Coordinates of C-alpha atoms in Angstrom, one line a residue:
M632 CA -12.7 -14.5 11.8
D633 CA -13.0 -11.8 9.2
Y634 CA -10.0 -9.7 10.3
G635 CA -12.0 -6.5 9.8
V636 CA -12.7 -6.8 6.1
R637 CA -16.1 -5.4 5.2
E638 CA -18.1 -4.5 2.1
P639 CA -17.5 -0.8 1.1
A640 CA -20.1 1.7 2.3
R641 CA -19.7 3.8 -0.8
L642 CA -18.1 3.2 -4.3
G643 CA -17.3 5.6 -7.1
Q644 CA -14.9 7.2 -9.6
I645 CA -13.8 10.7 -10.1
G646 CA -12.8 12.3 -13.4
L647 CA -9.3 13.6 -13.7
P648 CA -8.2 16.6 -15.9
D649 CA -6.8 14.3 -18.6
G650 CA -10.0 12.4 -18.9
R651 CA -9.1 9.4 -16.9
L652 CA -11.2 7.9 -14.2
L653 CA -9.9 7.1 -10.7
G654 CA -11.7 4.5 -8.7
W655 CA -12.3 4.7 -4.9
A656 CA -14.2 2.9 -2.1
E657 CA -15.1 4.3 1.3
W658 CA -15.9 2.9 4.7
G659 CA -17.0 4.6 7.9
P660 CA -19.0 7.8 8.3
A661 CA -19.0 10.2 5.4
D662 CA -18.2 13.1 7.7
G663 CA -15.4 11.2 9.5
A664 CA -11.7 12.0 9.7
P665 CA -10.4 11.1 6.2
V666 CA -7.8 8.4 6.0
L667 CA -6.5 7.4 2.5
L668 CA -5.4 3.8 1.9
C669 CA -2.7 2.9 -0.7
P670 CA -3.3 -0.8 -1.0
G671 CA -0.7 -3.5 -1.4
A672 CA 0.5 -5.0 -4.7
A673 CA -2.0 -6.5 -7.1
T674 CA -5.0 -5.6 -5.0
S675 CA -7.8 -3.2 -5.5
R676 CA -10.0 -0.7 -3.5
W677 CA -12.2 -3.6 -2.3
L678 CA -9.7 -4.9 0.3
A679 CA -9.8 -2.5 3.3
F680 CA -9.1 -3.1 7.0
G681 CA -10.3 -2.0 10.4
G682 CA -14.0 -2.8 9.8
G683 CA -14.5 -3.0 13.6
V684 CA -12.7 0.3 14.2
V685 CA -13.6 2.9 11.5
D686 CA -17.1 3.5 12.7
A687 CA -16.2 3.6 16.4
E688 CA -13.3 6.0 15.8
G689 CA -15.1 8.2 13.3
V690 CA -12.8 7.3 10.4
R691 CA -13.7 7.9 6.7
L692 CA -11.4 5.3 5.1
V693 CA -10.9 5.9 1.4
S694 CA -9.1 3.2 -0.6
V695 CA -8.0 4.3 -4.1
D696 CA -7.1 2.1 -7.1
R697 CA -3.9 3.1 -8.7
P698 CA -4.0 3.6 -12.5
G699 CA -4.5 0.4 -14.5
L700 CA -5.8 -1.5 -11.5
G701 CA -9.4 -2.1 -10.6
A702 CA -11.7 0.8 -11.5
S703 CA -8.9 3.3 -12.4
D704 CA -8.0 3.9 -16.0
P705 CA -4.5 3.2 -17.1
A706 CA -1.7 5.8 -17.3
P707 CA 1.2 4.3 -19.2
G708 CA 4.6 5.5 -17.9
R709 CA 3.2 7.0 -14.8
T710 CA 5.4 7.9 -11.9
L711 CA 5.1 8.4 -8.1
T712 CA 4.9 12.1 -8.8
D713 CA 2.0 11.5 -11.1
W714 CA 0.3 9.6 -8.4
A715 CA 0.5 12.6 -6.1
T716 CA -1.1 14.7 -8.8
D717 CA -4.0 12.3 -9.1
I718 CA -4.6 12.2 -5.4
R719 CA -4.5 16.0 -5.2
H720 CA -7.5 16.0 -7.5
L721 CA -9.2 13.2 -5.5
V722 CA -8.7 15.2 -2.3
Q723 CA -10.4 18.3 -3.9
E724 CA -13.2 16.4 -5.6
R725 CA -14.1 14.3 -2.5
A726 CA -13.6 17.2 0.0
L727 CA -11.1 15.3 2.0
H728 CA -9.8 17.9 4.4
A729 CA -6.3 17.3 5.7
P730 CA -6.3 13.6 5.1
S731 CA -3.8 11.1 6.6
V732 CA -2.7 8.0 4.7
V733 CA -1.9 4.4 5.3
G734 CA 0.4 2.6 2.9
F735 CA 0.4 -1.2 3.0
S736 CA 3.2 -3.3 1.5
Q737 CA 3.9 -2.0 -2.0
G738 CA 1.6 0.9 -1.3
A739 CA 4.2 2.4 1.1
P740 CA 6.2 4.4 -1.5
F741 CA 2.9 5.7 -2.9
A742 CA 1.8 6.9 0.6
L743 CA 5.2 8.4 1.3
A744 CA 5.1 10.3 -2.1
L745 CA 1.9 11.9 -0.9
A746 CA 3.7 13.1 2.3
A747 CA 6.6 14.3 0.3
H748 CA 4.3 16.5 -1.8
G749 CA 2.5 17.9 1.2
L750 CA -0.9 16.3 0.6
V751 CA -1.3 14.4 3.9
S752 CA -1.1 15.3 7.6
A753 CA 0.3 12.0 8.8
V754 CA 1.4 8.6 7.5
A755 CA 1.3 5.0 8.6
V756 CA 3.5 2.6 6.7
V757 CA 2.5 -0.9 7.4
S758 CA 4.7 -3.8 6.4
G759 CA 6.0 -1.4 3.8
S760 CA 8.2 -1.9 0.8
D761 CA 11.3 0.1 1.5
E762 CA 13.4 1.9 -1.2
L763 CA 14.9 -1.4 -2.3
A764 CA 17.1 0.3 -4.9
H765 CA 18.8 2.5 -2.4
P766 CA 22.5 1.8 -1.9
R767 CA 22.0 1.1 1.8
F768 CA 20.5 -2.3 0.7
A769 CA 23.3 -3.1 -1.7
Q770 CA 24.4 -6.2 0.3
S771 CA 21.2 -7.2 2.1
L772 CA 18.6 -7.9 -0.5
N773 CA 17.3 -11.4 -1.2
P774 CA 19.2 -12.5 -4.4
Q775 CA 16.0 -12.8 -6.4
V776 CA 14.9 -9.3 -5.4
R777 CA 18.4 -8.0 -6.1
G778 CA 18.0 -9.3 -9.6
L779 CA 14.6 -7.5 -10.0
V780 CA 16.1 -4.3 -8.8
D781 CA 19.1 -4.6 -11.1
A782 CA 16.8 -5.4 -14.0
V783 CA 14.7 -2.2 -13.4
A784 CA 17.8 -0.1 -13.2
A785 CA 19.3 -1.6 -16.4
D786 CA 16.2 -1.5 -18.6
P787 CA 12.9 -0.4 -17.0
A788 CA 10.8 -1.1 -20.1
A789 CA 12.1 -4.7 -20.4
A790 CA 11.6 -5.2 -16.7
E791 CA 8.0 -3.9 -16.9
A792 CA 7.3 -6.3 -19.8
S793 CA 8.7 -9.2 -17.7
F794 CA 6.5 -8.3 -14.7
A795 CA 3.5 -8.1 -17.0
D796 CA 4.2 -11.6 -18.4
F797 CA 4.4 -13.0 -14.8
G798 CA 1.5 -11.0 -13.3
S799 CA -1.8 -12.6 -12.6
A800 CA -4.1 -13.0 -9.6
E801 CA -3.3 -16.7 -9.4
A802 CA 0.5 -16.3 -9.7
L803 CA 0.6 -13.5 -7.1
W804 CA -1.7 -15.4 -4.7
D805 CA 0.6 -18.5 -4.9
L806 CA 3.7 -16.3 -4.3
I807 CA 2.1 -14.6 -1.2
V808 CA 1.1 -17.9 0.4
M809 CA 4.5 -19.5 -0.4
T810 CA 6.6 -16.7 1.0
S811 CA 4.5 -16.0 4.1
P812 CA 5.2 -17.4 7.6
E813 CA 2.6 -19.4 9.4
A814 CA 1.3 -16.3 11.3
D815 CA 0.4 -14.7 8.0
R816 CA -0.9 -17.8 6.2
A817 CA -3.4 -18.2 9.0
V818 CA -4.8 -14.8 8.1
Y819 CA -4.6 -15.1 4.4
T820 CA -6.2 -18.5 4.2
D821 CA -9.0 -17.8 6.6
P822 CA -12.1 -18.4 4.4
V823 CA -13.7 -15.0 4.9
F824 CA -10.4 -13.1 4.5
Q825 CA -9.2 -15.2 1.6
H826 CA -12.5 -14.6 -0.3
A827 CA -12.1 -10.8 0.2
F828 CA -8.4 -10.9 -0.8
R829 CA -8.9 -13.0 -3.9
R830 CA -11.8 -10.8 -5.0
A831 CA -9.6 -7.7 -4.7
M832 CA -6.9 -9.4 -6.7
D833 CA -9.3 -10.5 -9.4
E834 CA -10.6 -6.9 -9.7
A835 CA -7.0 -5.5 -9.7
F836 CA -6.2 -7.6 -12.8
G837 CA -9.5 -6.9 -14.5
Q838 CA -7.8 -4.7 -17.1
G839 CA -4.8 -7.1 -17.5
P840 CA -1.4 -7.1 -15.8
A841 CA -0.1 -3.6 -17.0
G842 CA -1.1 -1.8 -13.8
Y843 CA 0.6 -4.3 -11.6
A844 CA 3.7 -4.3 -13.8
R845 CA 4.0 -0.5 -13.7
D846 CA 3.5 -0.5 -9.9
T847 CA 6.3 -3.0 -9.5
V848 CA 8.7 -1.0 -11.6
L849 CA 8.1 2.0 -9.4
A850 CA 8.5 -0.1 -6.3
M851 CA 11.8 -1.6 -7.5
G852 CA 13.3 1.7 -8.6
R853 CA 14.7 4.8 -6.9
W854 CA 12.1 7.1 -5.3
P855 CA 11.8 10.6 -6.9
F856 CA 11.7 12.3 -3.5
D857 CA 13.9 12.5 -0.5
P858 CA 12.4 10.8 2.6
A859 CA 14.4 13.2 4.8
G860 CA 12.2 16.0 3.5
I861 CA 9.0 14.5 4.9
A862 CA 7.8 16.9 7.6
V863 CA 4.6 15.1 8.9
P864 CA 4.5 12.3 11.5
V865 CA 5.3 8.9 10.0
D866 CA 4.7 5.6 11.9
L867 CA 6.5 2.6 10.5
W868 CA 4.8 -0.7 11.5
Y869 CA 6.6 -4.0 11.0
G870 CA 6.1 -7.5 12.4
Q871 CA 9.2 -9.3 13.4
Q872 CA 7.8 -12.5 11.9
D873 CA 7.5 -10.9 8.5
T874 CA 9.4 -12.9 5.9
S875 CA 8.4 -11.1 2.7
P876 CA 11.6 -10.5 0.7
V877 CA 10.0 -7.3 -0.9
H878 CA 9.1 -5.4 2.2
S879 CA 12.1 -4.0 4.1
P880 CA 15.3 -6.0 4.6
D881 CA 15.8 -4.4 8.0
L882 CA 12.1 -4.1 8.9
G883 CA 12.2 -0.3 8.6
E884 CA 15.1 0.4 10.8
S885 CA 17.2 2.4 8.3
L886 CA 14.1 4.1 6.9
A887 CA 13.2 5.3 10.4
R888 CA 16.7 6.9 10.5
M889 CA 16.2 8.6 7.1
I890 CA 12.8 10.2 8.0
P891 CA 13.3 12.7 10.8
T892 CA 9.6 12.5 11.8
A893 CA 9.4 8.7 11.9
T894 CA 8.6 6.4 14.8
R895 CA 9.2 2.7 14.3
H896 CA 6.9 0.1 15.8
L897 CA 8.3 -3.5 15.7
L898 CA 5.8 -6.1 16.9
P899 CA 7.5 -9.3 18.0
A900 CA 4.6 -11.7 17.4
A901 CA 3.2 -10.1 14.2
G902 CA 3.9 -10.9 10.6
G903 CA 3.3 -9.0 7.4
S904 CA -0.5 -9.2 7.8
L905 CA -0.5 -6.8 10.8
L906 CA -2.7 -4.3 8.9
W907 CA -5.5 -6.7 9.7
T908 CA -4.3 -8.2 13.0
H909 CA -3.4 -4.8 14.6
A910 CA -5.7 -2.4 12.7
D911 CA -6.9 -0.7 15.9
A912 CA -3.3 0.2 17.0
V913 CA -2.4 1.5 13.5
L914 CA -5.5 3.7 13.2
R915 CA -5.6 5.0 16.7
T916 CA -1.9 6.0 16.5
L917 CA -2.5 7.7 13.2
L918 CA -5.5 9.6 14.5
A919 CA -3.6 10.8 17.5
H920 CA -1.4 12.9 15.2
V921 CA -4.3 14.7 13.6
R922 CA -6.9 15.2 16.4

């Protein structure tokens, strides 16, 4: 199986007002309904999803490299608010009218930040990293994750340096496989999918580990926006077999209560890889909000 991974139809970069370049990749018809993708941790614009769906559904899927990853220039000290500013320029430059957004895994807070800033018309969070530093998770985090959250709160710069020391495509791949249930390992180690995943990770680290390290600091810290203020539809997709300690300790249950427009979808047989095993449901539900 290929789990819907395909070569991009179009690749490019846009220039930002401060001189940086922001890398993107697209799939589907150029005049299709625009759907942004905020990829998971330590991956690049090359790893998309729904290859068997985007053309049939008329979706223009646009995956964007965050600063310091893949084809996007670094932006030291960047924030989730800065990310929203970058995407505002991308939307204008690429003529993406009223896009929706998918945030996978560590891409979830980046996708929700776009909604909080009024840049998207609907959101799908898939196996998303929750606001792990929020007090509601004080007693429920995996001890190792609790240590990372506490380290970011105590000294963000030192934590970022530590993440950079650890970060590499090989180390992250080993961690993903080690912490995944069998349902996910079957996807990740499928030869076609593994090749695409590993290529995206290699490209993500092409400039070194700083981009990954900054992303991780942002994912482990408090969000600079209030999820309760999000006004567009938000679908939260979680697999009950997901064992990742850095997604959501309660599989999105409390996040669904915090976002007034949220609908939680808990799939009993799915794991954290449901972006690729259930791409059709994710995209068709998302499109139903905007068509």
